[in-house]
Tab-separated table of C-alpha atoms in Angstrom:
chain	number	residue	atom	x	y	z
I	218	MET	CA	0.105	-0.022	-0.237
I	219	GLN	CA	1.176	3.376	-1.109
I	220	PHE	CA	2.262	5.739	2.160
I	221	ILE	CA	0.714	8.908	2.033
I	222	ASP	CA	1.237	11.201	4.935
I	223	LYS	CA	-0.214	14.589	3.968
I	224	VAL	CA	-2.682	16.023	1.529
I	225	LYS	CA	-4.490	19.523	0.889
I	226	ILE	CA	-8.162	19.252	0.278
I	227	LYS	CA	-11.679	21.219	0.420
I	228	VAL	CA	-14.295	20.367	2.498
I	229	LYS	CA	-17.641	21.488	2.429
I	230	ALA	CA	-20.413	21.180	4.829
I	231	GLY	CA	-24.220	21.261	3.506
I	232	ASN	CA	-26.450	24.207	3.822
I	233	GLY	CA	-29.394	24.462	5.767
I	234	GLY	CA	-32.928	24.064	3.887
I	235	ASP	CA	-34.759	27.113	3.801
I	236	GLY	CA	-38.068	27.919	5.815
I	237	ILE	CA	-41.334	28.341	3.815
I	238	VAL	CA	-44.122	30.427	3.757
I	239	ALA	CA	-47.429	28.499	3.947
I	240	PHE	CA	-50.887	28.932	5.204
I	241	LYS	CA	-53.437	26.232	6.317
I	242	ARG	CA	-56.510	26.313	4.022
I	243	GLU	CA	-58.839	23.974	5.554
I	244	LYS	CA	-62.776	23.834	5.066
I	245	TYR	CA	-63.796	24.092	8.684
I	246	ASN	CA	-60.671	25.800	9.961
I	247	PRO	CA	-60.815	29.204	8.043
I	248	LEU	CA	-58.529	30.865	10.462
I	249	GLY	CA	-55.733	27.910	10.477
I	250	GLY	CA	-53.048	30.546	10.051
I	251	PRO	CA	-49.293	30.219	8.952
I	252	SER	CA	-47.993	26.564	8.686
I	253	GLY	CA	-44.720	26.797	7.092
I	254	GLY	CA	-42.158	24.325	8.130
I	255	ASP	CA	-38.479	24.600	8.959
I	256	GLY	CA	-35.975	23.459	6.638
I	257	GLY	CA	-33.622	20.737	7.616
I	258	LYS	CA	-29.965	21.069	8.883
I	259	GLY	CA	-27.062	20.473	6.340
I	260	GLY	CA	-24.560	17.611	6.696
I	261	SER	CA	-21.527	18.130	8.645
I	262	ILE	CA	-17.616	16.724	7.702
I	263	ILE	CA	-16.530	14.741	10.845
I	264	PHE	CA	-13.332	13.408	10.965
I	265	LYS	CA	-12.748	9.898	12.823
I	266	ALA	CA	-9.749	8.235	13.766
I	267	ASP	CA	-9.574	4.382	12.859
I	268	SER	CA	-6.763	2.409	13.838
I	269	ASN	CA	-7.540	-0.046	10.956
I	270	LYS	CA	-6.031	2.817	8.790
I	271	SER	CA	-2.524	3.644	8.547
I	272	THR	CA	-2.195	6.147	5.425
I	273	LEU	CA	-4.238	9.070	3.932
I	274	LEU	CA	-4.208	7.475	0.593
I	275	ASP	CA	-8.198	7.628	0.514
I	276	LEU	CA	-7.803	11.427	0.432
I	277	LYS	CA	-4.977	11.495	-1.854
I	278	TYR	CA	-7.036	12.377	-5.116
I	279	SER	CA	-10.022	13.818	-3.335
I	280	LYS	CA	-10.589	17.535	-4.394
I	281	MET	CA	-13.581	18.184	-2.477
I	282	ILE	CA	-15.428	16.240	0.341
I	283	LYS	CA	-19.304	17.836	0.383
I	284	ALA	CA	-21.900	16.917	2.670
I	285	GLU	CA	-25.873	17.221	1.454
I	286	ASN	CA	-27.868	20.219	1.750
I	287	GLY	CA	-31.012	20.034	4.084
I	288	ASP	CA	-34.252	19.965	2.617
I	289	ASN	CA	-36.714	22.863	2.539
I	290	GLY	CA	-39.571	22.991	4.904
I	291	LYS	CA	-42.761	21.685	3.980
I	292	THR	CA	-46.489	22.757	4.523
I	293	ASN	CA	-48.371	21.712	7.367
I	294	ASN	CA	-45.663	22.786	9.757
I	295	MET	CA	-43.499	19.776	8.198
I	296	TYR	CA	-39.782	20.045	8.898
I	297	GLY	CA	-37.649	19.587	5.377
I	298	GLU	CA	-35.203	16.548	6.160
I	299	SER	CA	-32.059	17.176	7.638
I	300	LYS	CA	-28.991	15.421	5.799
I	301	PRO	CA	-26.692	12.685	7.696
I	302	ASP	CA	-23.019	13.963	8.273
I	303	VAL	CA	-20.126	12.920	6.434
I	304	ILE	CA	-17.841	10.613	8.149
I	305	VAL	CA	-14.243	10.625	6.900
I	306	ARG	CA	-12.115	8.159	8.506
I	307	VAL	CA	-8.438	8.843	9.044
I	308	PRO	CA	-5.579	6.938	10.974
I	309	VAL	CA	-4.980	7.585	14.198
I	310	GLY	CA	-2.415	10.258	15.053
I	311	THR	CA	-3.754	12.572	12.323
I	312	ILE	CA	-3.935	16.364	12.448
I	313	VAL	CA	-6.200	18.602	10.487
I	314	LYS	CA	-5.165	22.511	9.953
I	315	ASP	CA	-6.955	25.190	8.341
I	316	LEU	CA	-4.969	26.574	5.734
I	317	LYS	CA	-6.568	30.094	5.765
I	318	ASN	CA	-4.965	30.710	9.166
I	319	GLY	CA	-3.095	27.854	9.852
I	320	ASN	CA	-4.945	26.726	13.327
I	321	VAL	CA	-5.137	23.085	14.235
I	322	ILE	CA	-8.860	22.167	13.807
I	323	ALA	CA	-8.229	18.440	14.991
I	324	ASP	CA	-5.647	16.349	16.551
I	325	LEU	CA	-7.048	12.836	16.316
I	326	ILE	CA	-4.894	11.051	18.834
I	327	GLU	CA	-7.418	8.004	20.332
I	328	ASN	CA	-9.208	5.191	18.130
I	329	ASP	CA	-12.902	6.706	17.406
I	330	MET	CA	-12.198	9.905	18.174
I	331	GLU	CA	-14.272	12.660	16.143
I	332	GLU	CA	-13.934	16.160	15.235
I	333	VAL	CA	-16.335	18.228	13.505
I	334	ILE	CA	-14.439	20.141	10.640
I	335	CYS	CA	-17.087	21.862	9.079
I	336	LEU	CA	-20.426	22.421	10.460
I	337	GLY	CA	-23.497	22.062	8.565
I	338	GLY	CA	-25.961	25.133	8.265
I	339	GLU	CA	-29.318	25.247	10.297
I	340	GLY	CA	-32.461	25.186	8.669
I	341	GLY	CA	-34.382	28.263	8.068
I	342	LYS	CA	-37.638	29.233	10.028
I	343	GLY	CA	-40.644	28.716	8.649
I	344	ASN	CA	-42.991	31.435	8.632
I	345	ARG	CA	-45.212	29.961	11.675
I	346	HIS	CA	-42.452	31.113	13.824
I	347	PHE	CA	-42.982	35.032	13.239
I	348	ALA	CA	-46.718	34.957	13.983
I	349	THR	CA	-47.677	37.554	16.669
I	350	ALA	CA	-50.663	38.935	17.823
I	351	ARG	CA	-49.961	42.263	15.506
I	352	ASN	CA	-48.979	40.168	12.736
I	353	ALA	CA	-51.135	37.131	12.414
I	354	ALA	CA	-50.310	36.113	9.222
I	355	PRO	CA	-46.540	36.704	8.358
I	356	GLU	CA	-45.613	36.367	4.976
I	357	PHE	CA	-42.084	35.688	5.213
I	358	SER	CA	-39.522	32.890	6.278
I	359	LYS	CA	-35.891	32.734	6.939
I	360	LEU	CA	-33.373	31.127	4.698
I	361	GLY	CA	-31.178	28.191	5.842
I	362	MET	CA	-27.495	29.109	6.867
I	363	PRO	CA	-24.582	28.261	4.639
I	364	GLY	CA	-22.580	25.191	5.863
I	365	GLU	CA	-18.800	26.016	6.594
I	366	GLU	CA	-16.325	25.650	3.874
I	367	LYS	CA	-12.797	25.235	4.488
I	368	GLU	CA	-9.680	24.232	2.620
I	369	ILE	CA	-7.612	21.968	4.945
I	370	GLU	CA	-4.150	20.199	5.063
I	371	VAL	CA	-4.836	16.851	6.527
I	372	GLU	CA	-1.202	15.326	7.802
I	373	LEU	CA	-0.291	11.968	9.786
I	374	LYS	CA	2.174	11.745	12.420
I	375	LEU	CA	2.213	8.171	13.575
I	376	LEU	CA	1.228	7.708	16.965
I	377	ALA	CA	3.907	5.158	18.343
I	378	ASP	CA	5.052	4.214	21.572
I	379	VAL	CA	8.564	3.943	20.669
I	380	GLY	CA	10.647	5.248	17.591
I	381	LEU	CA	13.992	3.879	16.470
I	382	VAL	CA	16.400	6.371	15.281
I	383	GLY	CA	19.953	6.031	13.835
I	384	PHE	CA	21.961	6.347	10.762
I	385	PRO	CA	20.929	3.778	7.673
I	386	SER	CA	22.147	0.453	8.299
I	387	VAL	CA	22.591	0.513	11.475
I	388	GLY	CA	20.056	-2.558	12.226
I	389	LYS	CA	16.351	-0.771	12.967
I	390	SER	CA	14.564	-2.919	10.559
I	391	THR	CA	16.122	-5.939	11.833
I	392	LEU	CA	15.344	-5.082	15.194
I	393	LEU	CA	11.562	-4.406	14.613
I	394	SER	CA	11.415	-7.563	12.438
I	395	VAL	CA	12.900	-9.799	15.386
I	396	VAL	CA	10.703	-8.189	18.314
I	397	SER	CA	7.598	-8.031	16.137
I	398	ALA	CA	5.700	-9.589	13.222
I	399	ALA	CA	6.212	-6.541	10.999
I	400	LYS	CA	7.976	-7.334	7.849
I	401	PRO	CA	10.222	-4.339	7.039
I	402	GLU	CA	12.592	-4.445	4.106
I	403	ILE	CA	15.970	-5.028	4.787
I	404	ALA	CA	19.100	-4.712	3.025
I	405	ASP	CA	22.954	-4.103	3.121
I	406	TYR	CA	22.452	-0.686	1.436
I	407	PRO	CA	21.546	2.638	2.974
I	408	PHE	CA	17.680	3.696	2.729
I	409	THR	CA	16.136	0.549	2.455
I	410	THR	CA	13.566	1.952	4.707
I	411	LEU	CA	11.762	4.761	2.574
I	412	LYS	CA	8.404	4.866	4.759
I	413	PRO	CA	7.461	4.403	8.340
I	414	GLN	CA	6.837	0.799	9.526
I	415	LEU	CA	4.661	-0.253	12.571
I	416	GLY	CA	5.199	-3.087	14.622
I	417	MET	CA	3.365	-4.702	17.580
I	418	VAL	CA	5.510	-5.849	20.602
I	419	LYS	CA	4.516	-7.943	23.221
I	420	VAL	CA	6.400	-8.040	26.610
I	421	GLY	CA	4.922	-10.401	29.102
I	422	ASN	CA	1.082	-9.574	29.646
I	423	ASP	CA	1.738	-6.117	28.155
I	424	SER	CA	2.327	-4.790	24.695
I	425	PHE	CA	3.593	-1.453	22.846
I	426	VAL	CA	3.834	0.140	19.182
I	427	MET	CA	7.039	0.542	17.985
I	428	ALA	CA	7.921	2.548	14.807
I	429	ASP	CA	11.010	1.575	12.169
I	430	LEU	CA	11.228	5.109	10.842
I	431	PRO	CA	13.912	6.174	7.613
I	432	GLY	CA	17.434	6.799	8.724
I	433	LEU	CA	18.572	10.218	9.349
I	434	ILE	CA	21.706	11.760	8.180
I	435	GLU	CA	23.455	15.009	9.262
I	436	GLY	CA	21.231	18.159	8.263
I	437	ALA	CA	17.986	16.239	8.730
I	438	SER	CA	16.514	18.893	10.504
I	439	GLN	CA	16.909	21.204	7.459
I	440	GLY	CA	15.642	19.026	5.092
I	441	LYS	CA	18.627	17.034	3.907
I	442	GLY	CA	18.134	13.312	2.995
I	443	LEU	CA	14.367	12.114	4.276
I	444	GLY	CA	15.134	14.614	6.699
I	445	ILE	CA	11.801	16.208	7.880
I	446	GLU	CA	9.728	13.250	6.259
I	447	PHE	CA	11.277	11.519	9.046
I	448	LEU	CA	11.243	13.573	11.926
I	449	LYS	CA	7.785	14.698	11.980
I	450	HIS	CA	6.911	11.017	12.686
I	451	ILE	CA	8.696	10.530	15.864
I	452	GLU	CA	7.100	13.531	17.393
I	453	ARG	CA	4.611	11.749	19.220
I	454	CYS	CA	6.986	8.584	20.325
I	455	ARG	CA	7.376	8.631	24.049
I	456	ILE	CA	10.539	6.720	23.953
I	457	ILE	CA	13.490	7.077	21.664
I	458	LEU	CA	15.356	3.955	20.855
I	459	HIS	CA	18.705	5.119	19.762
I	460	ILE	CA	20.638	2.192	17.797
I	461	LEU	CA	24.326	2.696	17.247
I	462	ASP	CA	26.082	0.678	14.852
I	463	MET	CA	28.715	-0.306	17.458
I	464	GLY	CA	31.090	-2.505	14.745
I	465	GLY	CA	31.792	0.968	13.279
I	466	GLU	CA	33.355	-0.571	10.118
I	467	GLN	CA	32.158	2.444	7.753
I	468	ARG	CA	31.417	5.052	10.380
I	469	ASP	CA	32.389	6.241	13.942
I	470	PRO	CA	29.471	5.496	16.405
I	471	LEU	CA	30.518	8.065	18.778
I	472	GLU	CA	30.217	10.545	15.914
I	473	ASP	CA	27.187	9.442	14.898
I	474	TYR	CA	25.358	9.457	18.506
I	475	GLU	CA	26.437	13.179	18.487
I	476	ILE	CA	25.420	13.735	14.947
I	477	ILE	CA	21.682	12.278	15.400
I	478	ASN	CA	21.361	13.967	19.197
I	479	LYS	CA	22.067	17.593	17.333
I	480	GLU	CA	19.246	16.698	14.856
I	481	LEU	CA	17.031	15.846	17.532
I	482	LYS	CA	17.568	18.959	19.334
I	483	GLU	CA	17.637	21.166	16.061
I	484	TYR	CA	14.445	20.001	15.086
I	485	PRO	CA	11.318	22.182	16.453
I	486	GLY	CA	9.481	19.448	18.346
I	487	ASN	CA	11.216	19.256	21.614
I	488	LEU	CA	12.671	15.798	20.371
I	489	ASP	CA	16.005	16.065	22.732
I	490	LYS	CA	13.843	15.994	25.439
I	491	ARG	CA	12.242	12.235	24.839
I	492	PRO	CA	13.408	9.615	27.276
I	493	GLN	CA	16.229	7.737	25.233
I	494	ILE	CA	17.731	4.517	25.404
I	495	VAL	CA	21.062	3.841	23.489
I	496	ILE	CA	21.755	0.300	21.819
I	497	ALA	CA	25.127	-0.950	20.994
I	498	ASN	CA	24.287	-3.229	18.102
I	499	LYS	CA	26.399	-5.208	16.096
I	500	MET	CA	28.471	-6.295	19.331
I	501	ASP	CA	29.506	-9.315	17.162
I	502	LEU	CA	31.865	-7.540	14.734
I	503	ASP	CA	35.519	-7.025	15.568
I	504	ASN	CA	35.655	-3.597	16.538
I	505	ALA	CA	32.392	-3.244	18.671
I	506	SER	CA	34.337	-3.986	22.007
I	507	ASN	CA	37.002	-1.381	21.410
I	508	ASN	CA	34.547	1.332	20.291
I	509	LEU	CA	31.849	0.298	23.077
I	510	GLU	CA	34.908	0.919	25.597
I	511	ARG	CA	35.201	4.405	24.292
I	512	PHE	CA	31.618	5.319	24.056
I	513	LYS	CA	31.584	4.316	27.833
I	514	LYS	CA	34.754	6.382	28.594
I	515	LYS	CA	33.297	9.556	26.676
I	516	TYR	CA	29.563	9.227	28.214
I	517	PRO	CA	29.908	7.431	31.322
I	518	ASP	CA	26.533	8.528	32.566
I	519	VAL	CA	24.605	7.380	29.438
I	520	PRO	CA	23.376	3.709	29.998
I	521	ILE	CA	23.672	1.639	26.854
I	522	TYR	CA	22.312	-1.622	25.933
I	523	GLU	CA	24.789	-4.653	24.415
I	524	THR	CA	22.782	-6.291	21.477
I	525	THR	CA	23.138	-8.162	18.101
I	526	THR	CA	19.783	-8.003	16.785
I	527	ILE	CA	20.161	-10.329	13.796
I	528	ILE	CA	20.540	-13.182	16.176
I	529	ASN	CA	17.881	-11.675	18.810
I	530	GLU	CA	20.781	-11.344	21.378
I	531	GLY	CA	20.451	-8.788	24.102
I	532	LEU	CA	17.090	-7.406	23.085
I	533	GLU	CA	15.147	-9.031	25.958
I	534	PRO	CA	16.590	-6.670	28.659
I	535	VAL	CA	16.052	-3.506	26.585
I	536	LEU	CA	12.036	-4.777	25.830
I	537	TYR	CA	11.477	-4.845	29.602
I	538	LYS	CA	13.189	-1.481	29.947
I	539	ILE	CA	10.944	0.038	27.613
I	540	LYS	CA	7.784	-1.792	29.291
I	541	ASP	CA	8.527	-0.302	32.679
I	542	MET	CA	9.222	3.364	31.340
I	543	LEU	CA	5.741	3.441	29.462
I	544	LYS	CA	3.847	2.873	32.431
I	545	ASP	CA	4.670	6.403	33.960
I	546	LEU	CA	4.979	8.122	30.530
I	547	PRO	CA	2.255	10.232	29.018
I	548	ILE	CA	1.798	10.864	25.889
I	549	PHE	CA	3.998	13.968	24.514
I	550	PRO	CA	2.315	17.128	23.600
I	551	LEU	CA	2.741	18.434	20.433
I	552	TYR	CA	1.957	22.031	21.097
I	553	GLU	CA	3.137	23.563	24.515
I	554	THR	CA	0.453	25.587	26.267
I	555	GLY	CA	2.785	27.921	27.828
I	556	LYS	CA	5.912	27.789	30.016
I	557	GLU	CA	4.043	29.125	33.526
I	558	ASP	CA	0.684	29.749	34.545
I	559	LYS	CA	-0.300	33.566	35.155
I	560	LYS	CA	-2.942	34.856	37.295
I	561	VAL	CA	-5.900	36.210	34.775
I	562	VAL	CA	-8.300	38.960	35.765
I	563	TYR	CA	-11.318	38.710	33.493
I	564	THR	CA	-13.429	41.510	32.589
I	565	TYR	CA	-16.336	41.879	30.735
I	566	GLU	CA	-16.044	43.362	27.188
I	567	LYS	CA	-18.833	44.225	24.826
I	568	PRO	CA	-18.148	41.825	21.923
I	569	VAL	CA	-17.633	43.747	18.587
I	570	GLU	CA	-20.282	42.995	16.180
I	571	TYR	CA	-19.124	44.496	13.128
I	572	THR	CA	-16.383	46.588	11.801
I	573	VAL	CA	-16.569	49.140	8.786
I	574	HIS	CA	-13.686	49.525	6.221
I	575	ASN	CA	-13.428	52.520	3.869
I	576	GLU	CA	-12.003	50.948	0.919
I	577	GLY	CA	-11.757	54.050	-1.325
I	578	ASN	CA	-13.687	55.494	-4.369
I	579	GLY	CA	-16.821	55.844	-2.458
I	580	ILE	CA	-16.687	52.029	-1.560
I	581	PHE	CA	-17.540	50.739	1.895
I	582	ARG	CA	-17.799	47.355	3.450
I	583	ILE	CA	-19.169	45.852	6.763
I	584	GLU	CA	-17.694	42.845	8.113
I	585	GLY	CA	-18.692	40.732	11.109
I	586	GLU	CA	-19.971	37.307	12.271
I	587	LYS	CA	-23.280	38.231	13.270
I	588	ILE	CA	-23.991	40.953	10.359
I	589	GLU	CA	-22.994	38.353	7.941
I	590	ARG	CA	-25.098	35.765	9.304
I	591	LEU	CA	-27.880	38.054	9.320
I	592	ILE	CA	-27.388	38.769	5.532
I	593	ASP	CA	-27.068	34.586	5.003
I	594	ASN	CA	-30.581	34.172	6.869
I	595	THR	CA	-32.530	36.875	4.645
I	596	ASN	CA	-34.429	36.428	1.171
I	597	LEU	CA	-32.863	39.573	-0.043
I	598	LYS	CA	-35.586	39.246	-2.926
I	599	ASP	CA	-38.329	39.668	-0.357
I	600	GLU	CA	-39.181	43.156	0.314
I	601	ASP	CA	-40.397	42.461	3.684
I	602	GLN	CA	-37.428	40.688	4.600
I	603	VAL	CA	-35.340	43.587	3.228
I	604	LEU	CA	-37.130	46.279	5.237
I	605	ARG	CA	-36.843	43.965	8.285
I	606	LEU	CA	-33.358	43.626	7.845
I	607	SER	CA	-32.860	47.702	7.241
I	608	ARG	CA	-34.720	47.888	10.605
I	609	THR	CA	-32.345	45.703	12.333
I	610	LEU	CA	-29.010	47.340	11.101
I	611	THR	CA	-30.379	50.739	12.290
I	612	LYS	CA	-30.524	49.520	15.432
I	613	MET	CA	-27.231	48.185	15.594
I	614	ASN	CA	-26.130	51.680	14.504
I	615	ILE	CA	-24.853	50.962	11.156
I	616	ASP	CA	-25.458	54.442	9.805
I	617	ASP	CA	-23.390	56.177	12.732
I	618	ALA	CA	-20.844	53.591	12.140
I	619	LEU	CA	-20.536	54.574	8.389
I	620	ARG	CA	-20.623	58.280	8.835
I	621	GLU	CA	-17.786	58.054	11.627
I	622	LYS	CA	-15.847	56.112	8.410
I	623	GLY	CA	-16.665	59.038	6.034
I	624	CYS	CA	-19.477	57.412	4.195
I	625	LYS	CA	-21.589	60.167	2.468
I	626	ASN	CA	-24.892	60.266	0.432
I	627	GLY	CA	-24.506	57.958	-2.862
I	628	ASP	CA	-21.717	55.979	-1.688
I	629	ARG	CA	-21.903	52.138	-2.030
I	630	VAL	CA	-21.781	49.790	0.719
I	631	PHE	CA	-21.342	45.864	0.682
I	632	ILE	CA	-22.325	43.233	3.305
I	633	LYS	CA	-20.600	40.127	1.795
I	634	ASP	CA	-22.234	39.885	-1.775
I	635	PHE	CA	-25.394	42.370	-0.892
I	636	GLY	CA	-24.625	45.878	-1.832
I	637	PHE	CA	-26.699	49.410	-1.366
I	638	ASP	CA	-26.142	52.844	-1.891
I	639	PHE	CA	-25.976	55.119	1.644
I	640	ILE	CA	-28.425	57.805	1.501
I	641	ASP	CA	-28.095	59.936	4.747
I	642	GLY	CA	-31.798	60.178	5.623
I	643	ASP	CA	-34.728	58.260	7.238
I	644	GLU	CA	-34.237	54.688	7.753
I	645	GLU	CA	-36.900	53.878	5.079
I	646	ASP	CA	-34.809	55.667	2.740
I	647	GLU	CA	-31.559	54.007	3.055
I	648	PHE	CA	-31.985	50.700	1.518
């Protein structure tokens, strides 16, 4: 299976159905009144973590994921049908970012964990909701709200307990194949591992997930070799298993140890703060004993385990050490929430309902979540609803705000795509 760990796609939730204008017309009920039903809710886009998924391949060729729009309301106070949510299954460890602002929308770190990525629009209200003593037969209803639409980046950062690090050909793939049922490619040339491999390791009555990741080289944190493609997958690992080729036939294991730790430190993910277990592998080779003695002399405080992974020698103490450490280690956070707690004094501030922008040449634009929602929820082809909108905007002091920004008679004002000429007079004349 092709391993895909990053995709960009568009997602669009369904719009809410429109409420309708209707009246009961029954022979024996002449005063039946308004009976316009509400529109149904549009479907939302929901991402769900699935432990049976291991790649984002399903999303690779999807340009857009779209949910259905809710149905319009019906007569006799009947609701329009709400549409089902679209569930997108992704691997555990998937992060979803909004490309517009870079915010993380979802970090799916547990199986079956769900996050709403785009919320479906609410259905509009039918005219039955607007009947009052003064207006027993309202001839207007509300439009359904638009569903959210976003362009997102979906990225997989593997959720493994233990990550194997080390230069190419130090024995990472061999170790994983020996301690688990995983079958990574093994060969005597560098970069045989081109994509992450996961294996379930059982130790006594416990088990944990180990990841064999593509080999590091010097400069990986700046993108050299497989660079960032490797390092991003170790961000979630709770323990780093650092493997050294102690035989040192082609490289100096002490130099390798320093280079790898330097790359972990320079990568912006606090990787150097992970607990680390060091393995002296290939201890059956001629130079291994001398190199191990040099290592212990230079790093006397670093515990190191002697192994020969190809014959499964020396691995049992390592696995039990990992098992014991994992009992007390939480999942490492990807995002720091702050260095220290600070005392916060909360004061009430009236939220800003809208802002007015002078775009020059007699063009003004009004922006704000509440006011844009009013436009979305108003049928601009209905004169009664436009007048109702006009009165609402006047109560929000739109006129004064426009004047403060220099808006004059005849200037053009826009709220989203809705435009009108500003007339500095009575509220009936402004639209």
